[in-house]
Amino acid sequence: MTSIIHPAPGALGEKMRLHHRHLLRELPLIYRGGSALVERVKHRVARSKARETQALAFEVSTTVSEGGSKYDEKLLQNYVPLYVMLPLGVVTADNVFEGGEKLEKQLKDLRAVGIDGVMVDVWWGIIEANGPKKYDWSAYRSLFKLVSECDLKIQAIMSFHQCGGNVGDVVDIPIPQWVRDIGETDPDIFYTNRSGNRNKEYLSLGVDHQHLFGGRSAIEMYSDYMKSFRENMADFLEAGQIIDIEVGCGAAGELRYPSYPETQGWVFPGLGEFQCYDKYLKGDFKEAAKNAGHPEWELPDDAGTYNDKPDSTEFFKQNGTYLSEKGKFFLTWYSNKLLMHGDDILDEANKAFVGCKVKLAAKVSGLHWWYKHHSHAAELTAGYYNLEDRDGYRPAARILSRHHAIMNFTCLEMRDLEQPAEAKSGPQELVQQARSLNHGPYLDWLRCLSFLTSKNIIVNKLDEYDANYKNKFEKFVKVLSGAWREKIEVAGENALSRYDAEGYNQILLNARPNGVNKWGSPKLRMFGVTYLRLYDELFEEKNFNLFRTFVRKMHADQDYCPDPSKYGHEIGPLERSRPQISMDDILDATKPLKSFPWNKQTDLPVDGAGLFNLLGSLINRIKSIFFN
């Protein structure tokens, strides 16, 4: 048991006595003439002492030992398994596993610090490169064998997209050449922007059910691929080594349109472009508009280009096209096509792996730029119809729920203050989407300053400030909470490589939004977190030492636990998908709901966060004593 969660009784008693004595001595300086507040604080101090005494009396040891590992059975319920994403090219584009001794050593080092497993892209462009249904799994079998020998679990991504052209892509693995050859005669199989530029990263969802690929549709190709994976990896599945199948549903393996491709000149924080101008999607939209009684409606022609800002376009500006009847119809159609695409692929994945002791998952992208702009432009072009009065993520969670799948969300490590102001980013609000901030940031700092310098900023004035600015600082955001409300598991990963305490602490906060529960399961907890990625920099001494601590904190300061059932993550046989969800039910999920509460910082930080964590802890302590 750790001193952070359960201090030694003697040390705790002395620490609390000094703390209480200090508070009582300083009260006249903090608030002169405030006798009511003094009595209130005295009462809180007395009550705090009583609670600490009860807590110490309650804490009977629950530590058990097993195979050299020690666990506190109650704290173990807060355990969040941690996986590390393997290099993109761990199997080369030529279908060769070149890991060798270096990778083996790295995997053993990671296992020694307690990680639970690894995630790896299983590239369609590698496996089916030699022709339709000519699958070659040999290199991946060698990789999986090594991972298993290192006693690590496997999260396998069914990667139906190209590697190359996205942030962090360091190798080039295109989709199968024979599929691209079909695109030479029918380029509309690829996503297309308004200017006619084709994106060969992923097949357009417009061909999901078009039998253009040797008699097969795109969905049928994906289905055959996953069935072949199950047949050829049956021994790893039966042994419980492969625990998670993440199904690629779009660009970068994410359920989204390729709206911001670097290969076509996009630069952060450009708003991106709609990707629905291939003949198949154009025809689908025209049919939908006709059925809606508006045959004259066309796809948007006023939404700008990749690197525009929202206010420079007619579509996204204040009171722009996106708020018109035509704009709302288009955005609903555009986002619903993406949802149905995900539904269709996950249904085939469920058929392929039903009965296996494995979890299905799909990734939702964390498009945080322009999140604080009224239009949420970057989200809209990617297919997430998310506005202040419309939840664009809970419908995806409802689709995933039908297939017993996990929602994997990105950008866990990002904080608002790390983003450029001009991008109007909101990564924290986006991840939490459903939290309402009770106080503006200025208020916290004023209260802290009041305590530290004994300035005459009195409580009543601060409460007036709070009331005046509360609405201004409220953010209603819905991603993780939307998934939890749909009663599905939520997992996550960082979007960019981080080796610093601040990044780790933000991930820890999002993994357990309400902190650790000393007496059992926490209110909210991610099903797992995947750290991106295994680079050589991670193994530099300073970085690796901090990462070791991060792993420990993810595990709630418990030793590595090889048995997921001990922390409530036992994986049973995958059940068949539930009946198809009606469009009315999907649209019902767009209604914003009341938020889940979210702590301001993790209660189990890694070392090294410095002044940021110190001041944050001080602010929270002051607020809990004086202002609750």
XYZ file of C-alpha atoms in Angstrom:
628
model
C 0.000 0.000 0.000
C 1.261 3.441 -0.802
C 1.692 6.461 1.382
C -0.274 8.549 -1.114
C -3.461 6.613 -0.481
C -2.932 5.199 3.010
C -0.428 7.159 5.114
C 1.012 5.551 8.195
C -1.223 6.381 11.203
C 1.540 8.098 13.173
C 2.684 10.233 10.282
C -0.864 11.129 9.359
C -1.753 12.138 12.904
C 1.261 14.431 13.261
C 0.702 15.939 9.821
C -2.967 16.643 10.513
C -2.250 18.152 13.957
C 0.253 20.584 12.443
C -2.122 21.400 9.600
C -5.089 22.090 11.883
C -2.985 24.191 14.284
C -1.682 26.261 11.354
C -5.159 26.880 9.969
C -6.548 28.020 13.313
C -3.612 30.348 13.896
C -3.968 31.974 10.466
C -7.749 32.442 10.494
C -7.727 36.093 11.713
C -5.341 37.032 8.905
C -7.384 35.313 6.233
C -10.676 36.928 7.057
C -10.699 39.731 9.584
C -13.928 40.175 11.443
C -15.507 37.041 9.951
C -16.555 35.270 13.150
C -19.145 33.157 11.349
C -16.529 31.875 8.944
C -14.127 31.217 11.812
C -16.711 29.047 13.539
C -17.449 27.321 10.274
C -13.806 26.471 9.712
C -13.381 25.295 13.320
C -16.328 22.987 12.757
C -14.780 21.695 9.535
C -11.451 21.067 11.253
C -13.155 19.091 14.019
C -15.150 17.108 11.510
C -12.010 16.456 9.457
C -10.269 15.076 12.559
C -13.179 12.746 13.189
C -13.162 11.503 9.621
C -9.425 10.837 9.696
C -9.829 8.858 12.941
C -12.619 6.804 11.396
C -10.606 6.224 8.240
C -7.606 4.993 10.236
C -9.811 2.696 12.274
C -11.416 1.352 9.118
C -8.208 0.576 7.309
C -7.747 -3.079 8.054
C -5.132 -4.538 5.766
C -6.564 -6.076 2.601
C -3.205 -6.753 0.976
C -2.842 -10.147 -0.655
C 0.233 -11.706 -2.238
C 0.201 -13.761 -5.393
C 3.154 -14.924 -7.458
C 5.447 -12.305 -5.934
C 2.977 -9.465 -6.564
C 1.096 -7.594 -3.862
C -2.327 -6.062 -4.185
C -4.756 -4.194 -2.040
C -7.999 -5.838 -3.142
C -10.037 -2.650 -2.771
C -7.531 -0.401 -4.523
C -7.141 -2.971 -7.279
C -10.673 -2.085 -8.412
C -9.176 1.250 -9.588
C -6.594 -0.470 -11.806
C -6.527 0.774 -15.427
C -4.520 -1.514 -17.749
C -1.903 0.203 -19.896
C -0.837 -0.854 -23.378
C 1.925 0.488 -25.591
C 1.471 0.949 -29.339
C 4.152 -0.769 -31.398
C 6.002 1.028 -34.236
C 3.949 1.504 -37.415
C 6.423 -0.501 -39.479
C 7.141 -3.317 -37.020
C 6.110 -5.542 -39.962
C 7.509 -3.989 -43.134
C 5.539 -3.094 -46.247
C 7.132 -6.208 -47.801
C 5.551 -8.374 -45.082
C 8.726 -9.078 -43.132
C 9.026 -9.048 -39.351
C 12.344 -7.410 -38.556
C 11.925 -6.911 -34.816
C 14.678 -9.249 -33.674
C 16.657 -8.809 -30.486
C 16.098 -5.057 -30.130
C 12.306 -5.341 -30.027
C 12.494 -8.338 -27.715
C 14.626 -6.389 -25.244
C 12.277 -3.393 -25.409
C 9.241 -5.596 -24.836
C 10.883 -7.250 -21.845
C 11.827 -3.859 -20.416
C 8.226 -2.703 -20.811
C 6.948 -5.882 -19.230
C 9.364 -5.370 -16.312
C 7.816 -1.970 -15.497
C 4.350 -3.507 -15.508
C 2.597 -2.695 -18.795
C -0.280 -5.022 -19.623
C 0.176 -5.421 -23.354
C 0.785 -3.859 -26.754
C -1.312 -2.549 -29.618
C -0.318 -3.205 -33.222
C -1.658 -2.229 -36.656
C -2.403 -5.267 -38.823
C -2.226 -3.663 -42.255
C -4.633 -4.715 -45.000
C -2.124 -3.398 -47.535
C 0.445 -5.935 -46.287
C -1.703 -9.009 -45.686
C -3.746 -9.002 -48.914
C -1.087 -7.430 -51.105
C -0.744 -10.348 -53.521
C -4.305 -10.359 -54.798
C -7.930 -10.829 -53.747
C -8.207 -13.289 -50.816
C -4.484 -14.107 -50.997
C -3.690 -13.552 -47.334
C -0.222 -13.956 -45.842
C -0.175 -13.821 -42.021
C 3.285 -15.337 -41.479
C 5.113 -12.169 -40.374
C 2.379 -11.217 -37.946
C 2.351 -14.717 -36.494
C 6.066 -14.328 -35.745
C 5.424 -10.963 -34.115
C 2.523 -12.274 -32.030
C 4.628 -15.237 -30.920
C 7.350 -12.893 -29.619
C 4.828 -10.680 -27.836
C 3.249 -13.726 -26.209
C 6.635 -15.038 -25.093
C 7.186 -11.690 -23.382
C 3.948 -12.296 -21.436
C 2.124 -9.349 -22.994
C -1.461 -9.164 -24.260
C -2.274 -8.004 -27.803
C -4.662 -5.354 -29.098
C -4.894 -5.907 -32.853
C -6.065 -3.123 -35.176
C -7.779 -4.150 -38.407
C -6.084 -1.357 -40.382
C -7.965 -0.892 -43.642
C -6.343 2.480 -44.270
C -3.025 3.618 -45.708
C -0.096 4.397 -43.444
C 1.432 7.658 -44.620
C -0.003 11.147 -44.765
C -1.205 11.516 -41.203
C 0.476 13.141 -38.204
C 3.175 10.793 -36.895
C 3.270 8.502 -39.948
C 6.908 7.588 -40.498
C 6.493 4.709 -42.971
C 4.525 4.231 -46.179
C 2.135 1.277 -46.369
C -0.580 1.864 -49.006
C -3.814 -0.125 -49.355
C -3.422 -3.177 -51.686
C -2.117 -2.363 -55.159
C -4.841 -4.400 -56.875
C -7.449 -2.214 -55.152
C -5.657 0.947 -56.238
C -5.558 -0.424 -59.785
C -9.360 -0.492 -59.786
C -9.184 3.165 -58.766
C -7.260 3.952 -61.957
C -10.376 3.223 -64.000
C -12.882 4.300 -61.356
C -11.278 7.031 -59.198
C -14.604 7.634 -57.470
C -13.911 4.683 -55.186
C -11.793 7.161 -53.186
C -12.923 10.048 -50.995
C -13.074 13.266 -53.028
C -13.203 16.937 -52.049
C -15.089 19.703 -53.896
C -12.067 20.471 -56.095
C -11.980 16.867 -57.289
C -8.829 15.822 -55.393
C -8.869 12.103 -54.570
C -7.643 10.663 -51.284
C -6.269 7.143 -51.629
C -5.846 6.637 -47.901
C -9.164 4.820 -47.499
C -12.025 3.741 -49.741
C -15.016 6.067 -49.838
C -17.931 4.814 -47.756
C -19.902 5.433 -50.936
C -18.650 2.053 -52.216
C -19.445 0.117 -49.047
C -22.088 -1.865 -50.918
C -20.904 -1.425 -54.519
C -19.618 -4.723 -55.970
C -16.637 -3.217 -57.769
C -13.791 -5.342 -56.407
C -13.859 -8.637 -58.277
C -17.514 -9.069 -57.395
C -17.096 -7.986 -53.771
C -18.096 -4.758 -52.081
C -15.784 -2.875 -49.726
C -17.670 -4.177 -46.685
C -17.364 -7.741 -47.981
C -13.597 -7.312 -48.437
C -13.256 -6.099 -44.858
C -15.415 -8.980 -43.633
C -13.367 -11.624 -45.481
C -10.168 -10.128 -44.090
C -11.393 -10.330 -40.494
C -12.651 -13.898 -40.946
C -9.227 -14.877 -42.271
C -7.569 -13.205 -39.278
C -9.702 -15.267 -36.908
C -8.886 -18.514 -38.721
C -5.158 -17.869 -38.891
C -4.804 -16.462 -35.365
C -7.133 -18.966 -33.690
C -4.432 -20.292 -31.348
C -3.626 -16.787 -30.035
C -7.326 -16.024 -29.608
C -8.023 -19.277 -27.777
C -5.021 -18.754 -25.495
C -6.345 -15.329 -24.502
C -3.308 -13.494 -25.923
C -5.389 -11.368 -28.304
C -7.862 -9.538 -26.104
C -8.989 -6.658 -28.281
C -9.898 -6.248 -31.960
C -10.040 -2.575 -32.941
C -11.846 -2.193 -36.238
C -10.582 0.472 -38.622
C -13.478 2.571 -39.912
C -11.781 5.387 -41.800
C -8.759 7.648 -42.136
C -6.002 6.849 -39.604
C -8.149 3.900 -38.517
C -10.682 6.307 -36.997
C -14.407 6.585 -37.567
C -14.209 9.809 -39.593
C -13.812 11.264 -43.058
C -10.243 12.158 -44.181
C -11.045 15.850 -43.872
C -7.555 17.149 -43.028
C -4.967 15.283 -45.152
C -1.411 16.578 -44.934
C -0.798 14.990 -48.354
C -3.116 17.610 -49.866
C -1.587 20.581 -48.062
C -3.639 20.756 -44.876
C -1.840 22.548 -42.010
C -3.051 22.848 -38.404
C -5.425 24.483 -37.531
C -7.155 24.524 -40.912
C -10.846 23.641 -40.728
C -10.559 20.872 -43.341
C -12.949 20.027 -46.177
C -16.019 17.874 -46.666
C -15.172 14.611 -48.446
C -18.355 13.573 -50.249
C -17.909 14.657 -53.861
C -17.260 11.251 -55.451
C -20.055 10.157 -57.779
C -21.374 7.538 -55.373
C -21.881 9.908 -52.432
C -23.065 12.745 -54.695
C -25.725 10.421 -56.096
C -26.731 9.303 -52.628
C -27.142 12.904 -51.465
C -29.225 13.858 -54.498
C -31.526 10.924 -53.841
C -31.854 11.868 -50.161
C -32.585 15.512 -51.017
C -35.200 14.466 -53.570
C -36.905 12.205 -51.034
C -36.917 15.122 -48.579
C -38.770 17.268 -51.111
C -35.787 19.407 -52.112
C -34.411 18.076 -55.411
C -32.759 21.478 -55.982
C -30.358 21.103 -53.039
C -26.716 20.467 -53.865
C -23.648 19.630 -51.798
C -22.014 22.673 -50.108
C -20.039 25.048 -52.305
C -19.344 27.702 -49.643
C -17.421 25.749 -46.975
C -13.938 26.985 -47.901
C -10.759 24.969 -48.366
C -8.442 22.972 -46.102
C -6.595 25.842 -44.427
C -9.388 28.381 -44.147
C -10.661 29.673 -40.835
C -14.377 29.238 -40.101
C -15.262 32.928 -40.101
C -13.794 33.377 -43.574
C -16.417 31.018 -45.060
C -20.113 31.499 -45.707
C -20.881 28.027 -44.400
C -19.253 28.249 -40.937
C -19.453 31.963 -40.128
C -21.835 33.399 -37.514
C -25.374 32.525 -38.670
C -23.827 30.772 -41.664
C -25.187 28.066 -43.943
C -24.632 25.356 -41.350
C -27.579 26.772 -39.365
C -29.952 26.928 -42.353
C -32.480 24.211 -43.183
C -30.340 23.113 -46.119
C -27.168 23.107 -44.012
C -28.741 21.069 -41.233
C -30.056 18.549 -43.744
C -26.627 18.144 -45.307
C -24.817 17.787 -41.973
C -27.340 15.214 -40.760
C -26.938 13.204 -43.962
C -23.131 13.491 -43.879
C -22.815 12.363 -40.265
C -25.438 9.628 -40.586
C -23.597 8.098 -43.549
C -20.505 7.844 -41.354
C -22.483 6.250 -38.515
C -24.020 3.667 -40.867
C -20.565 2.927 -42.264
C -19.280 2.187 -38.769
C -22.377 0.139 -37.986
C -21.934 -2.019 -41.081
C -18.244 -2.754 -40.480
C -18.728 -3.495 -36.786
C -21.586 -5.842 -37.617
C -19.237 -7.829 -39.862
C -16.541 -7.754 -37.174
C -19.020 -9.083 -34.655
C -19.966 -11.938 -37.014
C -16.300 -12.753 -37.564
C -15.340 -12.885 -33.862
C -18.586 -13.906 -32.157
C -17.854 -16.518 -29.491
C -14.206 -15.482 -29.091
C -13.072 -14.188 -25.700
C -12.210 -10.818 -27.138
C -13.462 -7.225 -27.081
C -14.349 -5.219 -30.169
C -13.421 -1.532 -30.337
C -13.550 1.443 -32.690
C -11.646 4.706 -32.509
C -13.217 8.171 -32.457
C -10.900 11.034 -33.309
C -10.171 13.927 -30.942
C -10.583 16.950 -33.226
C -10.005 19.662 -30.678
C -9.272 22.682 -32.890
C -12.182 25.084 -33.459
C -13.989 23.272 -30.661
C -14.552 26.615 -28.937
C -15.809 28.232 -32.149
C -19.599 28.306 -32.463
C -19.486 26.142 -35.609
C -17.128 23.349 -34.412
C -15.948 23.449 -38.033
C -13.169 20.827 -37.865
C -15.529 18.324 -36.282
C -18.225 18.961 -38.875
C -15.937 18.372 -41.862
C -14.755 15.112 -40.258
C -18.328 13.895 -39.849
C -19.008 14.672 -36.187
C -22.161 16.827 -36.147
C -21.386 18.299 -32.746
C -22.615 21.717 -31.600
C -23.430 23.332 -28.264
C -27.030 22.143 -28.552
C -26.323 18.856 -30.363
C -24.262 15.886 -29.195
C -22.282 14.524 -32.118
C -20.628 11.663 -30.232
C -23.311 9.862 -28.261
C -24.895 8.504 -31.487
C -21.572 6.788 -32.241
C -21.554 5.395 -28.704
C -25.060 4.015 -29.268
C -23.888 2.276 -32.451
C -20.921 0.779 -30.595
C -23.214 -0.378 -27.811
C -25.216 -2.449 -30.272
C -22.094 -4.439 -31.136
C -20.769 -4.738 -27.543
C -17.806 -2.607 -28.609
C -15.511 -0.229 -26.722
C -15.158 3.418 -27.735
C -11.488 4.369 -28.021
C -10.948 8.121 -27.893
C -7.788 10.094 -28.625
C -6.008 13.240 -27.329
C -6.093 12.187 -23.663
C -2.813 13.961 -22.944
C -3.704 17.408 -24.239
C -4.495 20.485 -22.161
C -6.115 23.661 -23.415
C -3.208 25.856 -22.300
C -0.839 23.930 -24.582
C -2.774 24.865 -27.731
C -2.423 28.111 -29.714
C -5.169 30.603 -28.875
C -6.004 31.262 -32.525
C -7.051 27.602 -32.991
C -9.811 27.935 -30.379
C -8.953 24.437 -29.221
C -10.684 22.598 -26.407
C -9.044 19.163 -25.969
C -9.934 18.934 -22.273
C -13.565 19.845 -22.878
C -13.700 17.529 -25.871
C -12.415 14.517 -23.926
C -14.704 15.192 -21.017
C -17.608 16.364 -23.176
C -20.386 16.557 -20.560
C -18.611 18.414 -17.818
C -19.837 21.837 -16.721
C -17.148 23.962 -15.104
C -18.455 25.448 -11.869
C -15.890 28.231 -11.613
C -13.854 30.297 -14.015
C -10.076 29.951 -13.824
C -9.624 33.534 -12.641
C -11.794 32.838 -9.634
C -9.589 29.956 -8.482
C -6.469 32.080 -8.727
C -8.071 35.010 -6.876
C -9.116 32.727 -4.055
C -5.645 31.217 -3.909
C -4.112 34.693 -3.849
C -6.502 35.731 -1.095
C -5.316 32.898 1.100
C -1.618 33.187 0.389
C -1.244 36.966 0.738
C -4.106 37.732 3.160
C -5.460 40.439 0.836
C -8.828 41.951 1.665
C -10.770 40.090 -1.015
C -13.764 38.965 0.978
C -15.928 35.936 0.353
C -19.074 37.855 -0.568
C -17.298 39.746 -3.352
C -15.857 36.523 -4.721
C -19.277 34.897 -4.732
C -20.613 37.865 -6.712
C -17.732 37.420 -9.167
C -18.599 33.744 -9.393
C -22.248 34.457 -10.196
C -21.384 37.040 -12.856
C -18.941 34.806 -14.712
C -20.288 31.315 -14.155
C -22.231 31.202 -17.428
C -19.310 32.617 -19.378
C -17.003 29.784 -18.358
C -19.476 26.889 -18.602
C -18.590 24.311 -21.240
C -20.909 21.523 -22.201
C -18.941 18.737 -23.751
C -19.959 15.108 -24.262
C -17.574 12.403 -25.624
C -16.542 10.127 -22.771
C -19.645 10.860 -20.756
C -21.780 10.174 -23.814
C -20.216 6.741 -24.113
C -20.603 5.991 -20.417
C -24.250 7.066 -20.597
C -24.766 4.522 -23.380
C -23.394 1.928 -20.941
C -20.367 0.981 -23.021
C -16.747 0.778 -21.993
C -14.447 3.664 -22.860
C -10.746 3.424 -23.685
C -8.320 6.069 -24.837
C -4.904 7.000 -26.111
C -2.676 10.031 -26.458
C -2.578 11.712 -29.861
C 1.084 12.790 -29.732
C 4.116 11.262 -28.019
C 4.682 12.649 -24.530
C 7.432 11.971 -21.994
C 6.565 14.642 -19.407
C 4.691 14.638 -16.115
C 2.056 17.117 -17.284
C 1.046 14.902 -20.204
C 0.989 11.782 -18.033
C -1.058 13.492 -15.340
C -3.650 14.622 -17.867
C -4.000 11.022 -19.071
C -4.315 9.823 -15.474
C -7.027 12.385 -14.810
C -9.036 11.272 -17.834
C -8.535 7.584 -16.987
C -10.171 8.113 -13.557
C -12.151 11.391 -13.813
C -13.307 11.311 -10.185
C -10.124 9.865 -8.747
C -9.361 6.717 -6.821
C -11.904 5.104 -4.511
C -10.055 3.636 -1.532
C -12.895 1.249 -0.748
C -13.734 -0.270 -4.137
C -14.586 0.579 -7.726
C -14.367 4.257 -8.734
C -17.357 6.100 -10.133
C -15.797 6.343 -13.591
C -12.840 4.457 -14.999
C -11.512 3.839 -18.481
C -11.403 0.236 -19.613
C -7.823 0.745 -20.729
C -5.330 3.280 -22.041
C -2.924 2.822 -24.936
C 0.279 4.849 -24.861
C 1.479 6.113 -28.235
C 4.123 4.938 -29.050
C 7.146 2.661 -28.691
C 9.960 4.944 -29.845
C 13.620 4.792 -28.851
C 13.168 8.077 -26.945
C 10.922 6.313 -24.460
C 13.855 4.194 -23.272
C 16.137 7.111 -22.480
C 16.851 6.920 -18.753
C 14.983 10.035 -17.647
C 11.978 9.294 -19.853
C 11.792 5.644 -18.887
C 12.001 6.335 -15.155
C 9.050 8.720 -15.398
C 7.159 6.260 -17.587
C 7.703 3.572 -14.939
C 5.985 5.817 -12.402
C 3.191 6.543 -14.869
C 2.506 2.824 -15.280
C 2.375 2.421 -11.513
C -0.106 5.281 -11.172
C -2.304 3.872 -13.937
C -2.439 0.719 -11.832
C -3.525 2.731 -8.761
C -0.138 2.109 -7.138
C -0.637 -1.661 -7.348
C 1.680 -4.279 -8.810
C 1.008 -5.585 -12.309
C -2.033 -7.870 -12.185
C -2.142 -10.665 -14.794
C -5.757 -11.596 -14.008
C -8.237 -9.001 -15.373
C -11.097 -10.549 -13.409
C -9.465 -9.247 -10.208
C -10.135 -5.665 -11.305
C -13.456 -6.264 -13.025
C -12.215 -6.688 -16.599
C -12.894 -10.356 -17.209
C -13.518 -10.909 -20.915
C -16.233 -13.396 -21.801
C -17.239 -14.774 -25.216
C -18.318 -12.035 -27.618
C -22.099 -12.016 -28.024
C -23.908 -11.438 -31.297
C -24.862 -7.840 -32.044
C -28.216 -6.553 -30.860
C -30.954 -5.677 -33.403
C -30.282 -2.751 -35.701
C -30.946 0.675 -34.214
C -33.546 2.855 -35.898
C -32.596 6.268 -37.216
C -35.015 7.822 -34.731
C -33.089 6.206 -31.862
C -29.792 7.432 -33.287
C -31.097 10.976 -33.613
C -32.487 10.761 -30.072
C -28.895 10.333 -28.871
C -28.021 13.795 -30.203
C -29.885 15.474 -27.331
C -27.415 17.028 -24.873
C -27.551 15.567 -21.377
C -26.481 16.778 -17.950
C -22.775 16.479 -17.395
C -20.744 14.076 -15.300
C -18.517 15.779 -12.726
C -14.801 15.844 -13.533
C -11.938 16.544 -11.176
C -9.542 19.347 -12.084
C -6.465 17.151 -11.660
C -5.523 13.574 -10.906
C -5.254 12.454 -7.301
C -2.366 10.096 -8.181
C 0.090 12.305 -10.086
C 3.478 11.153 -11.301
C 6.486 12.894 -9.811
C 7.980 15.861 -11.613
C 4.904 17.950 -12.384
C 6.444 20.693 -10.286
C 4.751 23.956 -9.471
C 1.707 23.221 -11.626
C 0.595 20.306 -9.467
C 1.633 22.010 -6.228
C -0.497 25.066 -6.906
C -3.360 22.948 -8.204
C -3.387 20.892 -5.006
C -3.272 24.042 -2.903
C -6.198 25.583 -4.756
C -8.319 22.469 -4.320
C -7.451 22.245 -0.604
C -8.397 25.884 -0.015
C -11.664 25.503 -1.904
C -12.601 22.305 -0.047
C -12.069 23.957 3.362
C -13.448 27.442 2.833
C -15.751 27.526 -0.159
C -17.743 24.273 -0.373
